[in-house]
Coordinates of C-alpha atoms in Angstrom, one line a residue:
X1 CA 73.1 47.4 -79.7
X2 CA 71.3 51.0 -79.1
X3 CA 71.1 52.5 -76.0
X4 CA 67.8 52.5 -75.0
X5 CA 66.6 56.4 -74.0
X6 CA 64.6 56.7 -70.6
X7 CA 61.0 58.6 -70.8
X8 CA 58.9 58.8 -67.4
X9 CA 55.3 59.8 -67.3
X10 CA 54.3 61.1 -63.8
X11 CA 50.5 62.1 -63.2
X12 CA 49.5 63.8 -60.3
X13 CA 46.6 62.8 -58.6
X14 CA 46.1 64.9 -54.9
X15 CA 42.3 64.4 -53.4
X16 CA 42.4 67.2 -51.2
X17 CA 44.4 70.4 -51.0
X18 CA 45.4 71.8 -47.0
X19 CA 44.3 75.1 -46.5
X20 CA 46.1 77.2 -44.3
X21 CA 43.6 76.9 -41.5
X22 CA 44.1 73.4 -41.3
X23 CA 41.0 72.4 -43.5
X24 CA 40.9 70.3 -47.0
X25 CA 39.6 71.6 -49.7
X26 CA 38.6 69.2 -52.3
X27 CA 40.5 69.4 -56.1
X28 CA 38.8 68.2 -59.3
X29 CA 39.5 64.7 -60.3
X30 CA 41.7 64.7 -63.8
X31 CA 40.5 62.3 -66.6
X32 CA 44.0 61.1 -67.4
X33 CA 43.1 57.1 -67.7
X34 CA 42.5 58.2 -71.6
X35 CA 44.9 60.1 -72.3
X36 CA 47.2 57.6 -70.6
X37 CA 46.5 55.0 -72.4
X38 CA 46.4 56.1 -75.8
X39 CA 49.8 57.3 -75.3
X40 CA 51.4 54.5 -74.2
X41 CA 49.9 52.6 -77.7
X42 CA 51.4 55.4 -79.7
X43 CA 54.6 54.5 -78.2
X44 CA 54.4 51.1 -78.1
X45 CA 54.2 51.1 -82.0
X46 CA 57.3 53.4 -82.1
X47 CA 60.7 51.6 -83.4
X48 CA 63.2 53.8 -81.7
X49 CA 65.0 52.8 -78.5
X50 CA 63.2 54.2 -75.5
X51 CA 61.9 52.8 -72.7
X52 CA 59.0 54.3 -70.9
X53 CA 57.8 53.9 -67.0
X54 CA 54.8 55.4 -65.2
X55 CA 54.2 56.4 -61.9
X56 CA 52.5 59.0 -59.3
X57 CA 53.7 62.4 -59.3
X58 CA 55.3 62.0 -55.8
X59 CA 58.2 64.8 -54.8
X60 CA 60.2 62.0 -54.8
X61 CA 59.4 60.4 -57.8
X62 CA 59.5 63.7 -59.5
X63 CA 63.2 64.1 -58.6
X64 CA 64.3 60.6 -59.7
X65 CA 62.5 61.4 -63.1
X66 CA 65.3 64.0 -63.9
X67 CA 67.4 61.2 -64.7
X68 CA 64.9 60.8 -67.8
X69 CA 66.1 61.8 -71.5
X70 CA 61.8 63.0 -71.9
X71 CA 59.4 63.6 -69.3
X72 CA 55.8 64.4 -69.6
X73 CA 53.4 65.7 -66.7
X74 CA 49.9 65.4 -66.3
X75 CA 48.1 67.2 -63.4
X76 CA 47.1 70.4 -61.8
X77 CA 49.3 73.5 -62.7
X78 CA 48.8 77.1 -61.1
X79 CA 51.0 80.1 -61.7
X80 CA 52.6 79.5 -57.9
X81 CA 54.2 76.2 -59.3
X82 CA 53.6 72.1 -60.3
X83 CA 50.6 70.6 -58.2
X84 CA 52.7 67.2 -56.9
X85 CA 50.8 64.7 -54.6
X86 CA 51.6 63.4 -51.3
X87 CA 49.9 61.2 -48.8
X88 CA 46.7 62.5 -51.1
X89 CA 47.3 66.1 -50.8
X90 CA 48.6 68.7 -52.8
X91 CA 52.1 69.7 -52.5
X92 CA 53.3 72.7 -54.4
X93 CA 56.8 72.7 -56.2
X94 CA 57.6 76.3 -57.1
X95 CA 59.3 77.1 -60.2
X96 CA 62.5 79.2 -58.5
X97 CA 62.9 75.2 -57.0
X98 CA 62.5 73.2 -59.8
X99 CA 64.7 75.6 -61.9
X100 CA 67.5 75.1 -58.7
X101 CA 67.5 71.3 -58.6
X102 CA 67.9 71.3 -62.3
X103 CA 70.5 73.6 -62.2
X104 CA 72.4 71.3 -59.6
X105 CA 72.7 68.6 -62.1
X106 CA 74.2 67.4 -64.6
X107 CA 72.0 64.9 -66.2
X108 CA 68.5 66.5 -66.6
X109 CA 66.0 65.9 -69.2
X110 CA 65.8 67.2 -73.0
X111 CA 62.3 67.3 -73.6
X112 CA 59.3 68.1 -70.8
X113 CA 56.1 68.1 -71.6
X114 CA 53.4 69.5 -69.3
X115 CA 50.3 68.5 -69.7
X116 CA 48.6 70.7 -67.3
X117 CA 46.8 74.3 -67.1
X118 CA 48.6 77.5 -66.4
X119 CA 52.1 75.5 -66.8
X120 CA 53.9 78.9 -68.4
X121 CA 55.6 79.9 -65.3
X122 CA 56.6 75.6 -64.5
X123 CA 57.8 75.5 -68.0
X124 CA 60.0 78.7 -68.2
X125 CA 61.3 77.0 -65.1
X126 CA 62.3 73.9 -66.3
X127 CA 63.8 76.1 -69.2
X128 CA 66.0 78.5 -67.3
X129 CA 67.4 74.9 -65.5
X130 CA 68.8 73.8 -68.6
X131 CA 66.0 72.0 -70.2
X132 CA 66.3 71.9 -74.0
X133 CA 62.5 71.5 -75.1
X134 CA 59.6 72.5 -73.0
X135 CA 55.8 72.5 -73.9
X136 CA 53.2 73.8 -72.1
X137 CA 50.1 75.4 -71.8
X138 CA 50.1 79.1 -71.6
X139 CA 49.4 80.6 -68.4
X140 CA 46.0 82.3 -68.5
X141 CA 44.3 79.2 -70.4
X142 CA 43.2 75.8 -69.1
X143 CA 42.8 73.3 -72.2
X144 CA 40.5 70.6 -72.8
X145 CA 40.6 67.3 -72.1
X146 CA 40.3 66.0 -75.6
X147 CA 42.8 68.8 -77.0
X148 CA 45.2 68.0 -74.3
X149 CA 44.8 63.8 -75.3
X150 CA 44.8 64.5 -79.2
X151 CA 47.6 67.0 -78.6
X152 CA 50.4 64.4 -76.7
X153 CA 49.3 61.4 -78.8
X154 CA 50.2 63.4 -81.8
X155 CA 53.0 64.6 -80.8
X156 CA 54.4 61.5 -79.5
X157 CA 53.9 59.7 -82.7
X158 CA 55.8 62.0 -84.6
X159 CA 58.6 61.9 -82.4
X160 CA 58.4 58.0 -82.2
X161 CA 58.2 58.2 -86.3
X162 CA 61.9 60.1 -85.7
X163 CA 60.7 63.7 -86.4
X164 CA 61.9 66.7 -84.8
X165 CA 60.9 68.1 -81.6
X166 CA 59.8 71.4 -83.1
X167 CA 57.9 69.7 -86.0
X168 CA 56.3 67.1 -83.9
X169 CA 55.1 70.1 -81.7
X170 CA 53.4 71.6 -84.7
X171 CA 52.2 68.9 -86.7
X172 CA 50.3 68.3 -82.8
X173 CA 49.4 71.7 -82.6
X174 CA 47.9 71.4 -86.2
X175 CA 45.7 68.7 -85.5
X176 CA 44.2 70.2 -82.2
X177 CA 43.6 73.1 -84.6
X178 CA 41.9 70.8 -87.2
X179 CA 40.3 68.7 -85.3
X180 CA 39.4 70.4 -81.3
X181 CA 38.2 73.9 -81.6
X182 CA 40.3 75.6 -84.3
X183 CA 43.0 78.6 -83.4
X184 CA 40.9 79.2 -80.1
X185 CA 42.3 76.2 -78.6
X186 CA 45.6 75.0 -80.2
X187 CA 47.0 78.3 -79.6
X188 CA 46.8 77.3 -75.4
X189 CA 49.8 75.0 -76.7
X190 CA 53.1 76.7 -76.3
X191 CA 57.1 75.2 -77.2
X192 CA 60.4 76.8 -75.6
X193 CA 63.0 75.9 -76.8
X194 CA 66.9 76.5 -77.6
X195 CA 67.5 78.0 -81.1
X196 CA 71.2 76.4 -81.1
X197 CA 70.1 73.2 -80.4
X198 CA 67.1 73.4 -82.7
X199 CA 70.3 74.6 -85.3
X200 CA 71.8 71.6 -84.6
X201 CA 68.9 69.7 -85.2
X202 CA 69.7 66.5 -83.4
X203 CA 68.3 63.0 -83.5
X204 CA 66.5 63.0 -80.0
X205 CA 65.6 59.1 -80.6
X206 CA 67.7 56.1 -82.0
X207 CA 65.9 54.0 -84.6
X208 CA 65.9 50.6 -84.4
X209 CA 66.5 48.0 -86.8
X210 CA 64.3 45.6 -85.6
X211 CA 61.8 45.8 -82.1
X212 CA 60.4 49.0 -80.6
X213 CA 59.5 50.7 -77.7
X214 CA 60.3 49.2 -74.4
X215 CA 56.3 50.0 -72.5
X216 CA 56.1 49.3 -69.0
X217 CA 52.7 47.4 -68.3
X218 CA 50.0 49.8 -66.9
X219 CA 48.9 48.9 -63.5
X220 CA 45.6 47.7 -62.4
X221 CA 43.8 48.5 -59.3
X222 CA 42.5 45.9 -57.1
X223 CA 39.5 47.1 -57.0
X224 CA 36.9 48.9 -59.1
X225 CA 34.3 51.7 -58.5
X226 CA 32.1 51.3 -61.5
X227 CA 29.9 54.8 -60.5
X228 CA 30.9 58.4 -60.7
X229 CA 32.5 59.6 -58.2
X230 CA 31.3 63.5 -57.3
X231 CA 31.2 65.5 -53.7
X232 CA 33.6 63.1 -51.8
X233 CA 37.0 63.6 -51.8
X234 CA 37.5 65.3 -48.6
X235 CA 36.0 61.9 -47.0
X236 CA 38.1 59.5 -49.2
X237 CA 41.5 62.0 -48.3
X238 CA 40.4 61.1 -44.4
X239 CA 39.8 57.5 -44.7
X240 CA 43.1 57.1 -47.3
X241 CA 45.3 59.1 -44.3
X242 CA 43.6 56.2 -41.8
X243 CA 44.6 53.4 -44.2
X244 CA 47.8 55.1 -44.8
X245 CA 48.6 55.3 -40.6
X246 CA 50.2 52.2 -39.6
X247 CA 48.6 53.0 -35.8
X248 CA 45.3 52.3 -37.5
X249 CA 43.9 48.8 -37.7
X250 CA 40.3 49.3 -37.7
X251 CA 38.4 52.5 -40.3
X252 CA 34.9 52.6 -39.9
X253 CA 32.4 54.8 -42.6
X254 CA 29.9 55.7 -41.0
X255 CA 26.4 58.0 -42.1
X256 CA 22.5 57.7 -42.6
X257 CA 21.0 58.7 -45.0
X258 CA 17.4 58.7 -43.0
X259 CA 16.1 56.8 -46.5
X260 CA 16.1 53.8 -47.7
X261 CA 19.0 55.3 -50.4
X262 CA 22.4 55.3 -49.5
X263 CA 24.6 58.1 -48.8
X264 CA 28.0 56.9 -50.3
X265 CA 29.5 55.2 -47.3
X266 CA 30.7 52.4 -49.8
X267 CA 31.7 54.7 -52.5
X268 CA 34.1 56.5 -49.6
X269 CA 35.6 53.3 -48.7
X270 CA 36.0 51.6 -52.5
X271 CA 37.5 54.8 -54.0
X272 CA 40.4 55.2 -50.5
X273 CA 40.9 51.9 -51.4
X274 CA 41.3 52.4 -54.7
X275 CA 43.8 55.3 -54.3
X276 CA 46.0 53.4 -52.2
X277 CA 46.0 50.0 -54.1
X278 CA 46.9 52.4 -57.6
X279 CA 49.4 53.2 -55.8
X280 CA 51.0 50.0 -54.6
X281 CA 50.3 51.0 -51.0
X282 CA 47.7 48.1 -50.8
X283 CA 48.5 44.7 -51.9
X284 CA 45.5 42.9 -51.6
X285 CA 41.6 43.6 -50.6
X286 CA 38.5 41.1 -49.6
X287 CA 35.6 42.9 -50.2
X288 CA 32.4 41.3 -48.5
X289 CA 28.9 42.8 -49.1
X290 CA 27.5 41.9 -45.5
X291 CA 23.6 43.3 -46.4
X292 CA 23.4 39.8 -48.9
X293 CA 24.5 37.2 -46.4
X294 CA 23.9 37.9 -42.9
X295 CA 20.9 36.5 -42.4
X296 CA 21.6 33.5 -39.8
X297 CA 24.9 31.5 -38.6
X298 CA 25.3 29.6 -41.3
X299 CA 25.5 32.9 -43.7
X300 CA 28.1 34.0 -41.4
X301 CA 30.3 31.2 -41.8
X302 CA 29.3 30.9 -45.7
X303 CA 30.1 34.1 -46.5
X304 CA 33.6 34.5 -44.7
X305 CA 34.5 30.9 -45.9
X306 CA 33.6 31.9 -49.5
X307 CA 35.7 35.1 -49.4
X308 CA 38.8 34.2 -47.9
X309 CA 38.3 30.5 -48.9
X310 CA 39.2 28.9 -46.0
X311 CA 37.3 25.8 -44.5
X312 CA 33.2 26.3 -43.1
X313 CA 34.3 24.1 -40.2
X314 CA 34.3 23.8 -37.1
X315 CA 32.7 27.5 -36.6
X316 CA 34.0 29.6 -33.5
X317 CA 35.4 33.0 -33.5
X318 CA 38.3 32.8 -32.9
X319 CA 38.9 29.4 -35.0
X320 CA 37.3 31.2 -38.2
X321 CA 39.3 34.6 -37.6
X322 CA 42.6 32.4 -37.6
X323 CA 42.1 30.7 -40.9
X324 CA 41.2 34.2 -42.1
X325 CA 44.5 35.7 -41.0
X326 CA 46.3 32.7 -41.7
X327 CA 45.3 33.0 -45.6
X328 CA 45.7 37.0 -45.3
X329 CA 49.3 36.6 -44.1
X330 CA 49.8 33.9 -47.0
X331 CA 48.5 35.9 -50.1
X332 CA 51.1 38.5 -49.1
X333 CA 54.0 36.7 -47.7
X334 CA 57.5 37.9 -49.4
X335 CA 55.7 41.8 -50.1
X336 CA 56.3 44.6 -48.3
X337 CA 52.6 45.6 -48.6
X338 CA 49.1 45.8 -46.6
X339 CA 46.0 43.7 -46.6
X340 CA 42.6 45.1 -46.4
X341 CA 39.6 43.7 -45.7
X342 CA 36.2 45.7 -46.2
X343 CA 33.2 44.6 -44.0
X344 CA 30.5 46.6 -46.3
X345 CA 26.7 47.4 -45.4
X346 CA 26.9 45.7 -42.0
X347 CA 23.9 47.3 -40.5
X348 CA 21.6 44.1 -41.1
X349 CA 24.7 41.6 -39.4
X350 CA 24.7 43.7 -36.7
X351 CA 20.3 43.9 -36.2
X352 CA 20.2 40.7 -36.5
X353 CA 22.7 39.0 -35.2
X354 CA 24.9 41.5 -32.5
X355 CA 25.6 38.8 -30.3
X356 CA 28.1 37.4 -33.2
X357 CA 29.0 40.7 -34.7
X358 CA 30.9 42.7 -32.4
X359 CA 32.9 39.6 -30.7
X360 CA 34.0 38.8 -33.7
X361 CA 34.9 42.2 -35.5
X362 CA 36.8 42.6 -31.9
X363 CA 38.4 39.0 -32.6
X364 CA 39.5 40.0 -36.1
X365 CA 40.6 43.4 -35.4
X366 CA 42.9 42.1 -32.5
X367 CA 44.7 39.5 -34.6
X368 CA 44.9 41.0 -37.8
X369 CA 48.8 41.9 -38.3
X370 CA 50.2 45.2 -38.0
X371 CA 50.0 47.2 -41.2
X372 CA 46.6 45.1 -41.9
X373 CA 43.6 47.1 -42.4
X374 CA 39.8 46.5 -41.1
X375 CA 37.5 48.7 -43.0
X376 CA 33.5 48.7 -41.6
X377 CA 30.5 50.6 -43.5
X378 CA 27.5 51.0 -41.1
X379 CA 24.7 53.3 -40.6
X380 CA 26.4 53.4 -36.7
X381 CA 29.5 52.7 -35.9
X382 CA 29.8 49.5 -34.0
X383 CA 31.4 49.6 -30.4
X384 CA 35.1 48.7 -30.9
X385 CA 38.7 50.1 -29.5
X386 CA 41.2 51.8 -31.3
X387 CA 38.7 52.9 -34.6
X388 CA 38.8 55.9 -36.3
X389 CA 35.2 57.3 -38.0
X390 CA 35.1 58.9 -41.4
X391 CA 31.2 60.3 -40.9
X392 CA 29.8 60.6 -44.3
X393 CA 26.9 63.1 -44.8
X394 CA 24.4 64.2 -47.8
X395 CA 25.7 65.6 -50.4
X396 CA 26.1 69.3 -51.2
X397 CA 23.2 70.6 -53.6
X398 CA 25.6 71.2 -56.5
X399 CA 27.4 68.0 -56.1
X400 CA 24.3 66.2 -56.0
X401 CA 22.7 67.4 -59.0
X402 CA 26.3 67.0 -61.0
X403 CA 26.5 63.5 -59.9
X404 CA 22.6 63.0 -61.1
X405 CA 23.4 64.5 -64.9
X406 CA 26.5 62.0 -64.9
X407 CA 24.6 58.8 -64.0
X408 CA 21.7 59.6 -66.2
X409 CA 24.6 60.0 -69.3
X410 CA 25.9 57.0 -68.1

């Protein structure tokens, strides 16, 4: 039977980078979902043995990726070093380190690929640790999205189809020049590599007589946020840390817009969630639109028996809160992770109906279980213990108008 070779594909994802004041400064979101997927069906319709995973860029997750016979980056890259992620923020590997952990070992990978911009210093890196086959993209250019996709899924094919690192690289390289901008942009693409080995010329993949590539599944989140996403990411990095702090039950989003329009409370809330469920940090979430129910007592009881389906009666606070942390405790029970539950638009519950609303958010948030999360979006934030406040406000100019030109293409 072959022995199955390991590839690991880490993408780095930080919202927010830590400036040395103390302050975030927001990074640009990476399109990777693409690029993702149509390289994990190139290699799922290989017939060599290799098994491929996928996971966050994490510092640790980097390190345990070593142990990999190919791995392939995708994130930020700057000439100080790889841009990994942690808790949401950017964490900076320099090169001297990576080439020092590498150097320490004595399985490391044969092939990396790094699919990020200004990754020439990171590669030589990887190179001078003992790292057979690098690619990268040369340090004074930043490549396209579309080259960078066309460029891996090319290159992975070929190697899949059992060709040589070196050819693979160009036959990929050929193609972004055929088909992406010409010499201008596959020239970003660089390979280093070791001549003897390339001498050698030796089979990086097993074929297989029968089967193919081993794919791990790609994950789903939880929840979807169907909008673009633009101007935000300090806020989400905030209310992600909250979700993230297990001395945090209860998040409010809070901001008004002074218009009938929203401001992007919601989208604050969805995308932390979203981040944190992508990453297996949240293992389930009730979303409940509050602004279509709340109306009168029975919409109360309607609506929360609906969404956690649980029995309508008898109704009473604290009766309906316990069947709703009963069946949150249940849909979890045996998993290490969080629940979340998000309260959204609650500004017409609590109008209309403030007698009911705060007792029973202050019922919920007491008896929800540790490591549970309570997540409120309201104009004002309601009058609770032990909340932290995300305060969302308009938009920058710039942000606005690039988040107008996106929903119009969309």
């Amino acid at each position: 039977m072959a022995e199955f070779a390991e590839m690991a594909h880490l993408v780095s994802m930080p919202l927010c980078r830590k400036r040395a004041d103390g302050t975030l400064e927001a990074l640009q979101e990476l399109s990777y979902e693409e690029e993702r997927e149509d390289l994990f069906r190139c290699l799922q319709r290989g017939r060599v043995a290799l098994r491929v995973t996928w996971d966050y860029a994490s510092n640790e997750k980097f390190q345990l990726a070593f142990n990999s016979r190919i791995l392939h980056f995708t994130g930020h890259g700057e000439d100080e070093g790889l841009v990994l992620e942690e808790d949401g923020l950017a964490k900076l590997m320099a090169p001297q380190t990576i080439t020092e952990r590498l150097q320490r070992r004595d399985c490391k990978p044969e092939v990396v690929v790094c699919s990020a911009c200004r990754s020439e210093a990171v590669a030589r890196a990887f190179f001078e640790g003992g790292v057979k086959y690098v690619v990268h993209v040369r340090s004074t250019c930043e490549v396209g999205d579309i080259a960078a996709r066309d460029f891996a899924q090319t290159f992975y094919q070929e190697l899949v189809r059992g060709v040589q690192v070196r050819e693979a690289f160009e036959r990929a390289r050929d193609r972004v020049r055929d088909e992406d901008g010409g010499h201008l942009e596959a020239g970003k693409f660089d390979l280093l590599m070791n001549e003897a080995d390339e001498a050698n010329r030796a089979t990086l993949l097993t074929p297989l007589d029968s089967g193919s590539c081993e794919v791990a599944a790609l994950p789903k989140p939880k929840i979807n946020v169907c909008s673009p996403f633009i101007g935000r990411a300090v806020e989400v990095q905030e209310a992600y840390s909250h979700l993230m702090n297990p001395d945090v039950n209860t998040i409010v989003v809070s901001g008004d817009s002074g218009t009938y329009q929203g401001i992007g409370k919601s989208q604050v809330a969805l995308c932390a969630l979203r981040y944190a469920s992508a990453r297996a940090q949240i293992q389930e979430i009730v979303q409940i639109d509050c602004s279509y129910y709340f109306y009168g007592h029975a919409d109360v009881v309607s609506a929360f028996s609906d969404a956690f389906g649980v029995p309508r009666e008898p109704y009473e606070e604290n009766a309906l809160v316990d069947r709703i942390v009963s069946k949150l405790a249940s849909s979890v029970q045996g998993t290490a992770g969080r629940v979340a539950v998000l309260l959204d638009n609650c500004d017409l519950w609590a109008e209309r109906r403030g007698a009911q609303f705060i007792p029973f958010l202050r019922c919920l948030q007491a008896k929800m279980e540790r490591g549970s999360k309570l997540i409120v979006t309201a104009h004002r934030h309601p009058d609770l213990d032990r909340i932290k406040i995300v305060r969302v406000g308009p938009l920058k100019a710039q942000d606005a108008g690039l988040l107008f030109s996106k929903l119009i293409v969309t």
